[in-house]
Amino acid sequence: MIALVALTGLGLGAGAVANQLAGAHPWAERERGSAQRAVPGPWLEVLGAALFAVVLLRFGLTAQLPAWLVFVSAGLVLAVIDLRAKLLPNRVLLPATLAVLVLLTVAAAVDDAWPDLLRAALAGAVSFGVGLVLALISPSGLGMGDVKLAALLGLVLGWLGWPVVLLGFLVGFLLQAVLGLALLAVRRAGRSTELPFGPALLAGALVAAVLSGEWIGLDPLF
């Protein structure tokens, strides 16, 4: 219970930082002035707290938990920036991917889970390759930011297994399709409207991750 309260508070902080970072983007143009919050109200902070709690309940106090917390924190920033600017900045994507890889390497060393790490790295590379091919075939549907995000998603989902990788991307594409159809139905978008893909991919990955196994963090609570 103490860990749950502490991680929820940490998630509030992660949401607040994500709000400030996303509100200050593009960062090079905001150095002279004060940054504004990207999302008014406490919604992003509450979402950060909820996601941190969910991740803790899913993975428990395990060696892999820090990697998932970094993934969620970076995902908040990336999703909000993509929604606002249709962009997934390298200054978030690349450090997040490297940090997750390092933390999963530490988890593999602690738990002797080297096969899981190898599968994660391979899944990240395969996801990047597939995304790159799709981007070359249809540049209007998938940008290079989405391709780099696919590598990060493949990395974290690959740690859990190939079926989770497939499920994560499937859910992400499904969410994007449902959103596109809904916007078409209410005439908020046309057939040629480009929609940010990052939030749907991130949501799909997180849904697949939290539903792919037992919620071991619940055990200490009951």
Short mmCIF file of C-alpha atoms in Angstrom, two decimals:
data_model
loop_
_atom_site.label_atom_id
_atom_site.label_comp_id
_atom_site.label_asym_id
_atom_site.label_seq_id
_atom_site.Cartn_x
_atom_site.Cartn_y
_atom_site.Cartn_z
CA MET A 1 0.00 0.00 0.00
CA ILE A 2 2.87 2.40 0.80
CA ALA A 3 4.39 1.71 -2.60
CA LEU A 4 1.05 2.36 -4.29
CA VAL A 5 0.64 5.71 -2.55
CA ALA A 6 4.23 6.68 -3.31
CA LEU A 7 4.01 5.71 -6.98
CA THR A 8 0.69 7.52 -7.34
CA GLY A 9 2.33 10.68 -5.99
CA LEU A 10 5.25 10.16 -8.33
CA GLY A 11 2.80 9.78 -11.21
CA LEU A 12 1.23 13.12 -10.31
CA GLY A 13 4.67 14.67 -10.59
CA ALA A 14 5.35 12.92 -13.90
CA GLY A 15 2.06 14.25 -15.26
CA ALA A 16 2.93 17.78 -14.14
CA VAL A 17 6.35 17.61 -15.77
CA ALA A 18 4.83 16.22 -18.97
CA ASN A 19 2.31 19.06 -18.96
CA GLN A 20 5.04 21.67 -18.68
CA LEU A 21 7.31 20.05 -21.27
CA ALA A 22 4.52 19.62 -23.79
CA GLY A 23 3.30 23.16 -23.17
CA ALA A 24 6.80 24.55 -23.76
CA HIS A 25 7.24 22.75 -27.09
CA PRO A 26 8.88 23.71 -29.42
CA TRP A 27 11.48 24.22 -26.74
CA ALA A 28 13.96 26.25 -28.76
CA GLU A 29 11.31 28.91 -29.36
CA ARG A 30 10.17 29.10 -25.73
CA GLU A 31 13.46 29.76 -23.97
CA ARG A 32 12.75 33.46 -23.63
CA GLY A 33 9.33 33.18 -22.04
CA SER A 34 7.58 31.20 -19.34
CA ALA A 35 6.16 27.85 -20.37
CA GLN A 36 2.42 27.29 -20.30
CA ARG A 37 0.69 24.05 -19.45
CA ALA A 38 -0.37 22.01 -22.46
CA VAL A 39 -3.53 20.67 -20.83
CA PRO A 40 -5.60 22.95 -18.59
CA GLY A 41 -6.76 21.59 -15.27
CA PRO A 42 -5.34 18.61 -13.40
CA TRP A 43 -6.25 16.03 -16.03
CA LEU A 44 -2.78 15.13 -17.22
CA GLU A 45 -1.51 14.93 -13.64
CA VAL A 46 -4.41 12.64 -12.68
CA LEU A 47 -3.75 10.50 -15.75
CA GLY A 48 -0.09 10.21 -14.79
CA ALA A 49 -1.01 9.11 -11.27
CA ALA A 50 -3.51 6.57 -12.58
CA LEU A 51 -1.07 5.11 -15.09
CA PHE A 52 1.71 4.81 -12.52
CA ALA A 53 -0.71 3.00 -10.19
CA VAL A 54 -1.84 0.65 -12.96
CA VAL A 55 1.74 -0.17 -13.94
CA LEU A 56 2.64 -0.89 -10.31
CA LEU A 57 -0.38 -3.16 -9.87
CA ARG A 58 0.46 -4.98 -13.10
CA PHE A 59 4.21 -5.48 -12.60
CA GLY A 60 4.66 -5.06 -8.85
CA LEU A 61 7.92 -4.05 -7.23
CA THR A 62 10.05 -5.92 -9.74
CA ALA A 63 13.27 -5.12 -11.54
CA GLN A 64 11.38 -4.29 -14.74
CA LEU A 65 9.13 -1.70 -13.07
CA PRO A 66 11.48 1.31 -13.61
CA ALA A 67 11.53 0.67 -17.36
CA TRP A 68 7.74 0.79 -17.48
CA LEU A 69 7.61 3.97 -15.41
CA VAL A 70 10.04 5.64 -17.83
CA PHE A 71 7.95 4.41 -20.75
CA VAL A 72 4.75 5.85 -19.26
CA SER A 73 6.42 9.17 -18.41
CA ALA A 74 7.84 9.58 -21.92
CA GLY A 75 4.57 8.41 -23.41
CA LEU A 76 2.66 11.20 -21.71
CA VAL A 77 4.96 13.84 -23.18
CA LEU A 78 4.97 12.26 -26.64
CA ALA A 79 1.20 11.79 -26.79
CA VAL A 80 0.40 15.38 -25.84
CA ILE A 81 2.98 16.88 -28.21
CA ASP A 82 1.76 14.66 -31.05
CA LEU A 83 -1.83 15.72 -30.43
CA ARG A 84 -0.84 19.39 -30.41
CA ALA A 85 1.84 19.51 -33.10
CA LYS A 86 1.59 16.17 -34.97
CA LEU A 87 5.21 15.53 -34.06
CA LEU A 88 7.15 12.98 -32.01
CA PRO A 89 10.37 14.80 -31.06
CA ASN A 90 13.69 12.97 -31.09
CA ARG A 91 14.68 14.79 -27.91
CA VAL A 92 12.11 12.66 -26.08
CA LEU A 93 12.00 9.51 -28.19
CA LEU A 94 15.70 8.71 -28.37
CA PRO A 95 16.60 9.24 -24.67
CA ALA A 96 13.47 7.33 -23.64
CA THR A 97 14.38 4.39 -25.86
CA LEU A 98 17.95 4.33 -24.55
CA ALA A 99 16.78 4.61 -20.93
CA VAL A 100 14.29 1.77 -21.35
CA LEU A 101 16.95 -0.41 -22.96
CA VAL A 102 19.40 0.27 -20.11
CA LEU A 103 16.75 -0.39 -17.44
CA LEU A 104 15.64 -3.62 -19.10
CA THR A 105 19.28 -4.68 -19.25
CA VAL A 106 19.51 -4.10 -15.50
CA ALA A 107 16.29 -6.08 -15.03
CA ALA A 108 17.71 -8.92 -17.12
CA ALA A 109 20.84 -8.97 -14.96
CA VAL A 110 18.83 -8.98 -11.71
CA ASP A 111 16.37 -11.66 -12.79
CA ASP A 112 18.67 -13.59 -15.13
CA ALA A 113 16.19 -12.80 -17.92
CA TRP A 114 18.63 -12.50 -20.80
CA PRO A 115 16.31 -14.31 -23.26
CA ASP A 116 13.64 -11.70 -22.50
CA LEU A 117 16.12 -8.89 -23.18
CA LEU A 118 17.24 -10.49 -26.44
CA ARG A 119 13.63 -10.87 -27.55
CA ALA A 120 12.92 -7.25 -26.58
CA ALA A 121 15.86 -5.95 -28.62
CA LEU A 122 14.89 -8.10 -31.59
CA ALA A 123 11.26 -6.98 -31.36
CA GLY A 124 12.37 -3.35 -31.28
CA ALA A 125 14.49 -3.84 -34.40
CA VAL A 126 11.74 -5.74 -36.24
CA SER A 127 9.13 -3.14 -35.29
CA PHE A 128 11.38 -0.37 -36.56
CA GLY A 129 11.97 -2.23 -39.82
CA VAL A 130 8.30 -2.94 -40.43
CA GLY A 131 7.39 0.64 -39.56
CA LEU A 132 10.04 1.95 -41.96
CA VAL A 133 8.66 -0.16 -44.80
CA LEU A 134 5.12 1.07 -44.10
CA ALA A 135 6.34 4.67 -43.97
CA LEU A 136 8.07 4.29 -47.34
CA ILE A 137 4.96 2.76 -48.86
CA SER A 138 2.59 5.35 -47.39
CA PRO A 139 4.43 8.45 -46.13
CA SER A 140 1.14 10.24 -45.43
CA GLY A 141 0.00 7.49 -43.10
CA LEU A 142 3.14 6.93 -41.05
CA GLY A 143 5.92 9.40 -40.34
CA MET A 144 9.48 8.80 -39.20
CA GLY A 145 8.51 9.76 -35.67
CA ASP A 146 5.98 6.92 -35.68
CA VAL A 147 8.67 4.58 -37.01
CA LYS A 148 11.02 5.47 -34.15
CA LEU A 149 8.16 5.13 -31.69
CA ALA A 150 7.50 1.65 -33.08
CA ALA A 151 11.04 0.69 -32.06
CA LEU A 152 10.36 1.81 -28.49
CA LEU A 153 7.04 -0.03 -28.40
CA GLY A 154 8.60 -3.17 -29.81
CA LEU A 155 11.29 -2.99 -27.16
CA VAL A 156 8.96 -2.81 -24.16
CA LEU A 157 6.37 -5.22 -25.54
CA GLY A 158 9.01 -7.65 -26.74
CA TRP A 159 10.14 -8.04 -23.14
CA LEU A 160 6.72 -9.62 -22.48
CA GLY A 161 6.60 -11.82 -25.57
CA TRP A 162 5.87 -11.82 -29.30
CA PRO A 163 2.08 -12.22 -28.85
CA VAL A 164 2.08 -9.05 -26.75
CA VAL A 165 3.97 -7.20 -29.49
CA LEU A 166 1.36 -8.22 -32.05
CA LEU A 167 -1.51 -7.38 -29.71
CA GLY A 168 -0.09 -3.97 -28.86
CA PHE A 169 0.24 -2.85 -32.46
CA LEU A 170 -3.10 -4.40 -33.39
CA VAL A 171 -4.87 -2.47 -30.63
CA GLY A 172 -3.05 0.71 -31.62
CA PHE A 173 -4.10 0.44 -35.27
CA LEU A 174 -7.65 -0.45 -34.19
CA LEU A 175 -7.88 2.58 -31.91
CA GLN A 176 -6.63 4.84 -34.71
CA ALA A 177 -9.19 3.40 -37.13
CA VAL A 178 -12.05 3.84 -34.66
CA LEU A 179 -10.98 7.41 -33.95
CA GLY A 180 -10.76 8.21 -37.66
CA LEU A 181 -14.21 6.78 -38.34
CA ALA A 182 -15.68 8.65 -35.38
CA LEU A 183 -14.23 11.96 -36.56
CA LEU A 184 -15.53 11.30 -40.07
CA ALA A 185 -18.97 10.53 -38.68
CA VAL A 186 -19.19 13.83 -36.80
CA ARG A 187 -17.51 15.68 -39.70
CA ARG A 188 -14.53 16.78 -37.67
CA ALA A 189 -12.14 15.26 -40.20
CA GLY A 190 -12.05 14.39 -43.89
CA ARG A 191 -10.60 11.46 -45.79
CA SER A 192 -7.40 13.40 -46.41
CA THR A 193 -7.04 14.67 -42.83
CA GLU A 194 -3.77 13.55 -41.22
CA LEU A 195 -4.31 12.39 -37.65
CA PRO A 196 -1.52 11.94 -35.10
CA PHE A 197 -0.78 8.23 -34.74
CA GLY A 198 1.43 8.33 -31.66
CA PRO A 199 -1.29 8.47 -28.97
CA ALA A 200 -3.12 5.46 -30.42
CA LEU A 201 0.10 3.43 -30.68
CA LEU A 202 1.09 4.31 -27.13
CA ALA A 203 -2.37 3.50 -25.78
CA GLY A 204 -2.44 0.20 -27.64
CA ALA A 205 0.96 -0.79 -26.26
CA LEU A 206 -0.04 0.03 -22.70
CA VAL A 207 -3.35 -1.82 -23.00
CA ALA A 208 -1.57 -4.90 -24.31
CA ALA A 209 1.05 -4.73 -21.57
CA VAL A 210 -1.35 -4.42 -18.64
CA LEU A 211 -3.72 -7.10 -19.97
CA SER A 212 -1.05 -9.61 -20.95
CA GLY A 213 -0.42 -11.15 -17.55
CA GLU A 214 -1.33 -11.31 -13.89
CA TRP A 215 -1.50 -8.15 -11.83
CA ILE A 216 1.13 -9.26 -9.34
CA GLY A 217 1.08 -5.93 -7.52
CA LEU A 218 -2.40 -6.74 -6.23
CA ASP A 219 -1.13 -9.60 -4.08
CA PRO A 220 0.28 -7.48 -1.22
CA LEU A 221 -3.02 -5.60 -1.00
CA PHE A 222 -5.16 -8.64 -0.31
#
